[in-house]
Every structure is written in C-alpha cells, then in structure tokens.
Amino acid sequence: QAFTELQAKVMDTQQKVKLADLQIEQLTKTKKHAHLTDTEVMMLVDETRMYEGVGRMFILQPKGVIHNQLLEKQKIAEEKIKELE
C-alpha cells in the first residue's frame, strides 16, 4: 500500500513538472515575441502611427507607450519564468 501511494505521488510530481515546463516554454516564446516586436518598433520613426489591439478594436498610441508595454510584457514573463523554476 505504501508503494502505491509513493507511486501515485511520483506520477503527480511528474505531471506538475511537465506542466511547469510547458508554462516556461510558453512564457519564453511570449518574451521572445515581445522582444522582437520591440526591436522592430524601435527602428521606426517617432512620427509613425501605431495602434494597440484591445479586444476587437485598435487604439492609437504613441511609440513610447507601445515600447513601455512591450518591456513590461518581457519583464512579467521573465518574473514568471523565475517563479516556475
């Protein structure tokens, strides 16, 4: 009986590790996407009209706001990755 309980705990732990690995992988992709997008945004001229997608509409935003949002997205993803590790 103790062996079956231990085996159940091992399986549960393995599932949690797999889930954490998947979450880390997804967060890494999100961070990389935000970084690449930010790199492209910073190459544009300051007068370029930029829009932020909100639901099913787009809102005109200045370049600085978009840049800050992308940096914040990267920072949040990095913090969550550290928590999961």
Short mmCIF file of C-alpha atoms in Angstrom, two decimals:
data_model
loop_
_atom_site.label_atom_id
_atom_site.label_comp_id
_atom_site.label_asym_id
_atom_site.label_seq_id
_atom_site.Cartn_x
_atom_site.Cartn_y
_atom_site.Cartn_z
CA GLN A 1 0.00 0.00 0.00
CA ALA A 2 2.85 2.40 0.82
CA PHE A 3 4.39 1.61 -2.58
CA THR A 4 1.19 2.50 -4.44
CA GLU A 5 0.92 5.78 -2.51
CA LEU A 6 4.52 6.61 -3.32
CA GLN A 7 3.96 5.71 -6.97
CA ALA A 8 0.89 8.00 -7.10
CA LYS A 9 2.96 10.86 -5.61
CA VAL A 10 5.70 10.29 -8.18
CA MET A 11 3.21 10.39 -11.06
CA ASP A 12 1.61 13.54 -9.64
CA THR A 13 5.01 15.21 -9.30
CA GLN A 14 5.97 14.25 -12.85
CA GLN A 15 2.74 15.79 -14.17
CA LYS A 16 3.42 19.01 -12.26
CA VAL A 17 6.96 19.18 -13.66
CA LYS A 18 5.69 18.67 -17.21
CA LEU A 19 3.08 21.40 -16.71
CA ALA A 20 5.71 23.79 -15.35
CA ASP A 21 8.00 23.04 -18.31
CA LEU A 22 5.17 23.78 -20.75
CA GLN A 23 4.40 27.05 -18.99
CA ILE A 24 8.08 28.05 -19.05
CA GLU A 25 8.25 27.26 -22.77
CA GLN A 26 5.15 29.37 -23.48
CA LEU A 27 6.45 32.28 -21.40
CA THR A 28 9.80 32.10 -23.18
CA LYS A 29 8.01 32.35 -26.53
CA THR A 30 5.97 35.30 -25.27
CA LYS A 31 9.10 37.07 -24.04
CA LYS A 32 10.94 36.48 -27.32
CA HIS A 33 7.94 37.70 -29.35
CA ALA A 34 7.72 40.89 -27.28
CA HIS A 35 11.46 41.46 -27.66
CA LEU A 36 11.39 41.01 -31.44
CA THR A 37 8.34 43.26 -31.76
CA ASP A 38 10.03 45.92 -29.61
CA THR A 39 13.15 45.73 -31.78
CA GLU A 40 11.07 46.38 -34.89
CA VAL A 41 9.09 49.19 -33.22
CA MET A 42 12.25 50.99 -32.11
CA MET A 43 13.55 51.06 -35.71
CA LEU A 44 10.51 53.07 -36.83
CA VAL A 45 10.40 56.85 -36.93
CA ASP A 46 8.82 58.55 -33.89
CA GLU A 47 6.01 60.02 -36.02
CA THR A 48 4.83 56.58 -37.17
CA ARG A 49 1.20 55.94 -36.25
CA MET A 50 0.96 52.86 -34.03
CA TYR A 51 -2.10 51.07 -32.82
CA GLU A 52 -2.62 48.82 -29.82
CA GLY A 53 -5.03 45.94 -30.22
CA VAL A 54 -7.67 45.97 -27.49
CA GLY A 55 -10.27 43.26 -27.91
CA ARG A 56 -11.69 43.72 -31.39
CA MET A 57 -10.60 47.33 -31.81
CA PHE A 58 -7.38 49.28 -32.17
CA ILE A 59 -6.35 52.37 -30.20
CA LEU A 60 -3.84 54.92 -31.50
CA GLN A 61 -0.87 55.02 -29.11
CA PRO A 62 2.43 56.91 -29.15
CA LYS A 63 5.62 54.95 -29.82
CA GLY A 64 6.80 55.35 -26.20
CA VAL A 65 3.67 53.77 -24.77
CA ILE A 66 3.95 50.75 -27.07
CA HIS A 67 7.65 50.42 -26.19
CA ASN A 68 6.92 50.53 -22.44
CA GLN A 69 4.15 47.95 -22.76
CA LEU A 70 6.45 45.55 -24.61
CA LEU A 71 9.19 46.00 -22.00
CA GLU A 72 6.67 45.35 -19.23
CA LYS A 73 5.46 42.21 -21.01
CA GLN A 74 9.04 40.93 -21.20
CA LYS A 75 9.64 41.74 -17.53
CA ILE A 76 6.47 39.95 -16.38
CA ALA A 77 7.31 36.87 -18.45
CA GLU A 78 10.83 36.78 -17.00
CA GLU A 79 9.50 37.03 -13.44
CA LYS A 80 7.01 34.21 -14.01
CA ILE A 81 9.74 32.02 -15.51
CA LYS A 82 11.88 32.57 -12.40
CA GLU A 83 8.92 31.65 -10.17
CA LEU A 84 8.31 28.42 -12.05
CA GLU A 85 11.95 27.38 -11.96
#
